[in-house]
Coordinates of C-alpha atoms in Angstrom, one line a residue:
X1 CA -9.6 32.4 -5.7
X2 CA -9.7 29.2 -7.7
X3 CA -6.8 28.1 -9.4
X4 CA -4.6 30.1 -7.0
X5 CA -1.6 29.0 -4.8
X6 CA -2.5 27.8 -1.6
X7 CA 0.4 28.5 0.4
X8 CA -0.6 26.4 3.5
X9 CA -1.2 22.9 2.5
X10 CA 0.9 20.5 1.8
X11 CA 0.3 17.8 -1.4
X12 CA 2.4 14.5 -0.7
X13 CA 2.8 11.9 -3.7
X14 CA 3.6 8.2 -2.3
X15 CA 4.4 6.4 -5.6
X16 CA 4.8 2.8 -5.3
X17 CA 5.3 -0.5 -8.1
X18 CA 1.8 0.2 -8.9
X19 CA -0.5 2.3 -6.9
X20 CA 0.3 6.1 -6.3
X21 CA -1.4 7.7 -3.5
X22 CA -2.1 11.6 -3.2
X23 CA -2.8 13.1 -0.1
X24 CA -3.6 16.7 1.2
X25 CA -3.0 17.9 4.5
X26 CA -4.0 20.9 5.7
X27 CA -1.6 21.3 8.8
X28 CA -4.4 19.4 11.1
X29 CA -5.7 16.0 8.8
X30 CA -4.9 14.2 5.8
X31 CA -7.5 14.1 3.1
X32 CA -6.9 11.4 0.2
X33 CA -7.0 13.3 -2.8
X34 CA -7.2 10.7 -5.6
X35 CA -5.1 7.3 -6.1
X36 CA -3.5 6.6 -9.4
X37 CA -2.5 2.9 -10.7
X38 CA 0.6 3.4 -12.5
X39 CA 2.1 -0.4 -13.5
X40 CA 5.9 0.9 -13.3
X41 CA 7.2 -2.8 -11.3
X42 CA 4.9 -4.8 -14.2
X43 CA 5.3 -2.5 -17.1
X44 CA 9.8 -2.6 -15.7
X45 CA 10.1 -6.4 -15.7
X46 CA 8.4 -6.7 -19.5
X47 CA 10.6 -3.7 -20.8
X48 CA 13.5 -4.4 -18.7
X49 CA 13.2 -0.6 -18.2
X50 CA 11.6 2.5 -16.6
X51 CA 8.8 3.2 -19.4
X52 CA 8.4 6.8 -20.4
X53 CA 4.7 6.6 -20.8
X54 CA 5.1 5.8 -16.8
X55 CA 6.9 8.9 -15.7
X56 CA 5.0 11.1 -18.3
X57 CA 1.8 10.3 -16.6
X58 CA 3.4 11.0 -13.3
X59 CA 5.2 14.2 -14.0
X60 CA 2.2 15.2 -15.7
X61 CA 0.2 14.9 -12.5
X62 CA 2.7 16.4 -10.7
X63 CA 2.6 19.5 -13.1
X64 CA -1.2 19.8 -12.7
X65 CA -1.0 20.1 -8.7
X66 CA 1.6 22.4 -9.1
X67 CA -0.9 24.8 -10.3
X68 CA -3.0 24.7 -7.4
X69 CA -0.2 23.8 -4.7
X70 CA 2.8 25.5 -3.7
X71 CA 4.1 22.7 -1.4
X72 CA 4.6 19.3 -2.8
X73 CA 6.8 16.4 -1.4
X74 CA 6.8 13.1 -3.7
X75 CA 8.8 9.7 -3.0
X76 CA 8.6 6.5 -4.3
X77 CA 9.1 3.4 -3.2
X78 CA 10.2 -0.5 -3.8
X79 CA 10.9 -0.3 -7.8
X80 CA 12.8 2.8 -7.7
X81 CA 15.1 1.5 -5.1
X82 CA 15.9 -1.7 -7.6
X83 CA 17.1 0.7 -10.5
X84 CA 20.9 0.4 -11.3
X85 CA 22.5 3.5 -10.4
X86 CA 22.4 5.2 -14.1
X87 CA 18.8 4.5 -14.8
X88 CA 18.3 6.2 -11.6
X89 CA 20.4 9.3 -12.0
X90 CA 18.3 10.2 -15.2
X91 CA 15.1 9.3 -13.6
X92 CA 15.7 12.0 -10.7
X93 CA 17.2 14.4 -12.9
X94 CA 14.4 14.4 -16.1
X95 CA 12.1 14.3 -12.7
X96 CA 13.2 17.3 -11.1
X97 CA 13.9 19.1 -14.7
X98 CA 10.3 18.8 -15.7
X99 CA 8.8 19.6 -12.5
X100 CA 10.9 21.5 -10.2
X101 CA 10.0 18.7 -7.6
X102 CA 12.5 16.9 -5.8
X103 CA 11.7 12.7 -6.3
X104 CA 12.8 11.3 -2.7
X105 CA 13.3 7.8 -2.9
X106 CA 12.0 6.2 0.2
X107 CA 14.2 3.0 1.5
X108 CA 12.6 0.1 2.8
X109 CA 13.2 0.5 6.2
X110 CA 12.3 3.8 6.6
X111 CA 8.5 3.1 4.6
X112 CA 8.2 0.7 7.4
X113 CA 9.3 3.0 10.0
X114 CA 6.8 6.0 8.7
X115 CA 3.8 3.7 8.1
X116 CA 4.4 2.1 10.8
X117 CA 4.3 5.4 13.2
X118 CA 1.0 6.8 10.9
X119 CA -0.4 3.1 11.9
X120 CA 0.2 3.0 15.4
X121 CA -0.3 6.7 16.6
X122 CA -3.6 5.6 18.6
X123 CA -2.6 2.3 19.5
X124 CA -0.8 1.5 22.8
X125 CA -1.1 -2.4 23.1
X126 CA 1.3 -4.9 21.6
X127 CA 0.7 -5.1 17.6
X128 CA 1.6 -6.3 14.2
X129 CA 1.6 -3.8 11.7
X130 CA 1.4 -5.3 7.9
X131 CA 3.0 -3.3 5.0
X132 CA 2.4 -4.9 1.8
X133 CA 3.5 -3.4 -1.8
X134 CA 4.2 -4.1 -5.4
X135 CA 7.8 -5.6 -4.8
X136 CA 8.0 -5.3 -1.3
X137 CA 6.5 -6.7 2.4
X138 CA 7.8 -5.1 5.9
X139 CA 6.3 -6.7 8.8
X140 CA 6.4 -4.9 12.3
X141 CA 5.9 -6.1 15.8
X142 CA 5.2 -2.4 17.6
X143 CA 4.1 -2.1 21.7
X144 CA 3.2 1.0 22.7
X145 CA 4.4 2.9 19.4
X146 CA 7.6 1.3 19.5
X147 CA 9.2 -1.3 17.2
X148 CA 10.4 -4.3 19.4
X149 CA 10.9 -6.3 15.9
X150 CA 10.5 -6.3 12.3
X151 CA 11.1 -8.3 8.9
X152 CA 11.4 -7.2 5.4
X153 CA 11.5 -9.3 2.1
X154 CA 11.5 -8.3 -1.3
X155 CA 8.2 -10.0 -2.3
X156 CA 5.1 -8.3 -3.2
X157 CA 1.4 -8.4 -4.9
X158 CA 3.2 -8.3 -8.2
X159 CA 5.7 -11.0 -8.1
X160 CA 2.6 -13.4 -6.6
X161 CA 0.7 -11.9 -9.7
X162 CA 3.5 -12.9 -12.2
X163 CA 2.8 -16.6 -10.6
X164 CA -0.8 -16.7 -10.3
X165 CA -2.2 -14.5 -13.3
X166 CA -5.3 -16.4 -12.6
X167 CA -5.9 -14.2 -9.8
X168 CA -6.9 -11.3 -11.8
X169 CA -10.0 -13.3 -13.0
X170 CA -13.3 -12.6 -12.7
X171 CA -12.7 -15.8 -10.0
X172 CA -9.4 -17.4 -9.2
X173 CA -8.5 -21.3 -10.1
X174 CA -5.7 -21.7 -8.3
X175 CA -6.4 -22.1 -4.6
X176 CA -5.9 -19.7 -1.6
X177 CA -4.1 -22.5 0.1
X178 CA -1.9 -23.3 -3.2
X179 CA -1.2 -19.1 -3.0
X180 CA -0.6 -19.5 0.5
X181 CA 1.8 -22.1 0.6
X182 CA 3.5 -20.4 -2.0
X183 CA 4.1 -16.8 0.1
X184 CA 5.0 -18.7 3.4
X185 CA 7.7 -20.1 2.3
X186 CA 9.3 -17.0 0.9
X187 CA 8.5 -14.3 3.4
X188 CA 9.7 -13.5 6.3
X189 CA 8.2 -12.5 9.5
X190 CA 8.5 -11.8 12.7
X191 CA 8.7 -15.0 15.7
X192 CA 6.5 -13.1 18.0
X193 CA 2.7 -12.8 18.5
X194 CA 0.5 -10.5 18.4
X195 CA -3.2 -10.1 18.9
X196 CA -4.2 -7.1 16.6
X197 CA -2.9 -7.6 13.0
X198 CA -3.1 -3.5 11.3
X199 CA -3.2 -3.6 7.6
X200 CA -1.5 -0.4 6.6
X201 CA 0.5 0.9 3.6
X202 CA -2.2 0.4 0.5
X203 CA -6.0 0.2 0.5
X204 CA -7.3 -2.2 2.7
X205 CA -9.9 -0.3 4.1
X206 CA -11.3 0.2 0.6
X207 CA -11.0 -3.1 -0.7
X208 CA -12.9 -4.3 2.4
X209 CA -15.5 -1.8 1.7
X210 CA -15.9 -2.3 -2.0
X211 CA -15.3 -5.9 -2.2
X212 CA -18.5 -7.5 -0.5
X213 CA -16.6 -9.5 2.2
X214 CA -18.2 -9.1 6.1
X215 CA -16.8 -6.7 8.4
X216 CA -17.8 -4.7 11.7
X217 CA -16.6 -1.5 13.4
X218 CA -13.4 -1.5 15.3
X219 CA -13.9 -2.5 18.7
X220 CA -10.3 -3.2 19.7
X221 CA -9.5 0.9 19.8
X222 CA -10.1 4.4 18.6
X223 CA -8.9 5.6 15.8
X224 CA -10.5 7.7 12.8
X225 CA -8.4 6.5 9.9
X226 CA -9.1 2.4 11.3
X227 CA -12.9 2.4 11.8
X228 CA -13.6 -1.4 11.0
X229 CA -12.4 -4.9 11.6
X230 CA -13.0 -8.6 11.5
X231 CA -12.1 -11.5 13.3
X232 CA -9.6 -14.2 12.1
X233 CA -12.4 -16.8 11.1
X234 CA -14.7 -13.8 9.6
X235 CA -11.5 -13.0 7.3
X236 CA -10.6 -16.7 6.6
X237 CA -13.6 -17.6 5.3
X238 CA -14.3 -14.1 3.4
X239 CA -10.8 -14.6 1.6
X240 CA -12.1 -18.7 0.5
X241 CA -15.1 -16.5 -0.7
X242 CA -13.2 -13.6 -2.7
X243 CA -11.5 -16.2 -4.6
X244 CA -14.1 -18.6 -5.2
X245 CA -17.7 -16.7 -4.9
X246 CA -16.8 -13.5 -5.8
X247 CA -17.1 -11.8 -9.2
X248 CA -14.1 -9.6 -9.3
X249 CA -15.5 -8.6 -12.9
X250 CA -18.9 -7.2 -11.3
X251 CA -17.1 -4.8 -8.5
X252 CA -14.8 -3.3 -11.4
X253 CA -17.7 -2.2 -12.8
X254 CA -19.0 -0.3 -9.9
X255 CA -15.3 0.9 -8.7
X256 CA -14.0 3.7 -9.7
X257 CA -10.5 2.9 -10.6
X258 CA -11.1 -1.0 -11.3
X259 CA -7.1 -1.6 -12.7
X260 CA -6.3 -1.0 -8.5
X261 CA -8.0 -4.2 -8.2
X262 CA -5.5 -6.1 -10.0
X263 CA -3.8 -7.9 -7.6
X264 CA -6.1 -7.6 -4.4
X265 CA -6.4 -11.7 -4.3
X266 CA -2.7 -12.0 -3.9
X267 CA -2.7 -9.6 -1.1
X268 CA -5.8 -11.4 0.6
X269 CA -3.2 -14.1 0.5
X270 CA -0.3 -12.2 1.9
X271 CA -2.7 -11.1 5.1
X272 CA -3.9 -14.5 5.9
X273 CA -0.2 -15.8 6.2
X274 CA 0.7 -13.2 8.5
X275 CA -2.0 -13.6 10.1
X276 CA -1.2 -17.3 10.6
X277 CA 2.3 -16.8 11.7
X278 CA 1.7 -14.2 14.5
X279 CA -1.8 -15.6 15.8
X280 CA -4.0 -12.4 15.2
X281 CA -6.8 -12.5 16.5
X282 CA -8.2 -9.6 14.7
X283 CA -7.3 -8.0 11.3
X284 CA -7.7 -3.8 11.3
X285 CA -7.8 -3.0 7.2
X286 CA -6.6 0.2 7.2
X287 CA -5.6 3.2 4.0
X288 CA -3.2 4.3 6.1
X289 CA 0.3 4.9 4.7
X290 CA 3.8 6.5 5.0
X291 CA 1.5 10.0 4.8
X292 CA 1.7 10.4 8.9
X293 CA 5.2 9.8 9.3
X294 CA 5.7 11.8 6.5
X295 CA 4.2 14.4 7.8
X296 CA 6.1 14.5 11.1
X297 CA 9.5 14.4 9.4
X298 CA 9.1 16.5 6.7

């Protein structure tokens, strides 16, 4: 009956610094239900604060599935783990007062450790498995579904944003290589190589899609959730074009949430670095997230 409980799926919220992704699964696949862009990491560092206008929109959402959904697991990520002890006490308590929800907060190493196990659960070859975030990067050697190494920082999209507000034009003035330089010098990632480079934890699937840069089907392995790829110099010279060619004003207007695309140059930027450092061969964009591993520990 519509509107009823269903009393078999399962609703998890993965609410980062800026994007908030909501998936279904159904006890067999994982369905992305809709993808919110909540600013909490920009809207914190202007406000010094949490903004209520933040949480409403998110406890509201949470409210409306609740209607619908009997089992719901949220967590959040990267700014929530930067709150002082107090501002987080009240944010988990007004949270789980207004919704009846538990709000997990995820640390970094294990939101490397779940997307990295969603992002490598087809894969048996050596691999590097990118997770980039608001406030946040984790960077994972994994051979056959293991983790042999990995690397976190507390850099993200955002903080490159904050330096390069440029980016967020309809087409960037400062330089990939100026962006480039920047992020190499402040990340940190892994000393061994790896052929495959797996974008995972945000939408790099879509923004490949919706963007207009050149891509093919994945030939490297089989996996539903990571059906296309490029090769380094396809994705070297696509990213020169998304910053200098591109009109990022003409694909929000055919997107439907354009506000995700915010900060997409700045995590072009991110990918090519890695890319550099660990001699990928071939970049996977992927939407997968912590969802998977989520799923198997929950």
């Amino acid at each position: 009956m519509k509107g009823s409980i269903n009393k078999v799926e399962k609703v998890i919220i993965e609410v980062g610094s800026t994007n908030t992704k909501i998936d279904l699964y159904n006890g067999q696949e994982v369905k992305r239900m809709e993808e919110l862009t909540i600013l909490f990491k920009q809207n914190y560092q202007k406000n010094k604060k949490i903004m209520s206008e933040d949480c409403e929109t998110l406890i509201n959402k949470v409210k409306k599935l609740k209607k619908k959904y009997q089992d719901i697991f949220v967590c959040g990520t990267s700014i929530f783990r930067d709150l002082s002890e107090e501002e987080r006490n009240i944010f988990l308590r007004d949270f789980e007062q207004q919704t009846g929800e538990k709000f997990h907060i995820i640390t970094q190493k294990q939101e490397n450790e779940l997307t990295v196990l969603g992002a490598t659960r087809e894969v048996e070859e050596k691999v590097c498995v990118f997770v980039g975030g608001g406030g946040s990067t984790e960077i994972s050697i994994s051979d056959h579904q293991k983790i042999i190494d990995s690397k976190n920082s507390l850099i993200g999209v955002m903080d490159i944003m904050d330096k390069f507000p440029d980016l967020a034009s309809d087409l960037a003035s400062t330089s990939l290589e100026e962006v480039m330089d920047y992020i190499e010098t402040r990340l940190e990632i892994p000393n061994q190589t790896a052929d495959i480079l797996i974008l995972a934890g945000g939408g790099h699937e879509t923004f490949a899609r919706g963007s207009g840069i050149k891509y093919e089907n994945n030939t490297q392995y089989q996996d539903i959730c990571a059906p296309i790829m490029m090769d380094i110099h396809t994705r070297i010279e696509e990213t020169k074009r998304y910053y200098e060619e591109i009109s990022l004003e003409a694909i929000k207007k055919k997107v439907p949430n354009p506000d995700w695309w915010f900060a997409t140059r700045a995590m072009c930027a991110f990918v090519l670095v890695v890319a550099k450092k660990v001699k990928a061969k071939y970049i996977i964009p992927t939407n997968i997230s912590m969802v998977y591993g989520i799923i198997e520990n929950i």
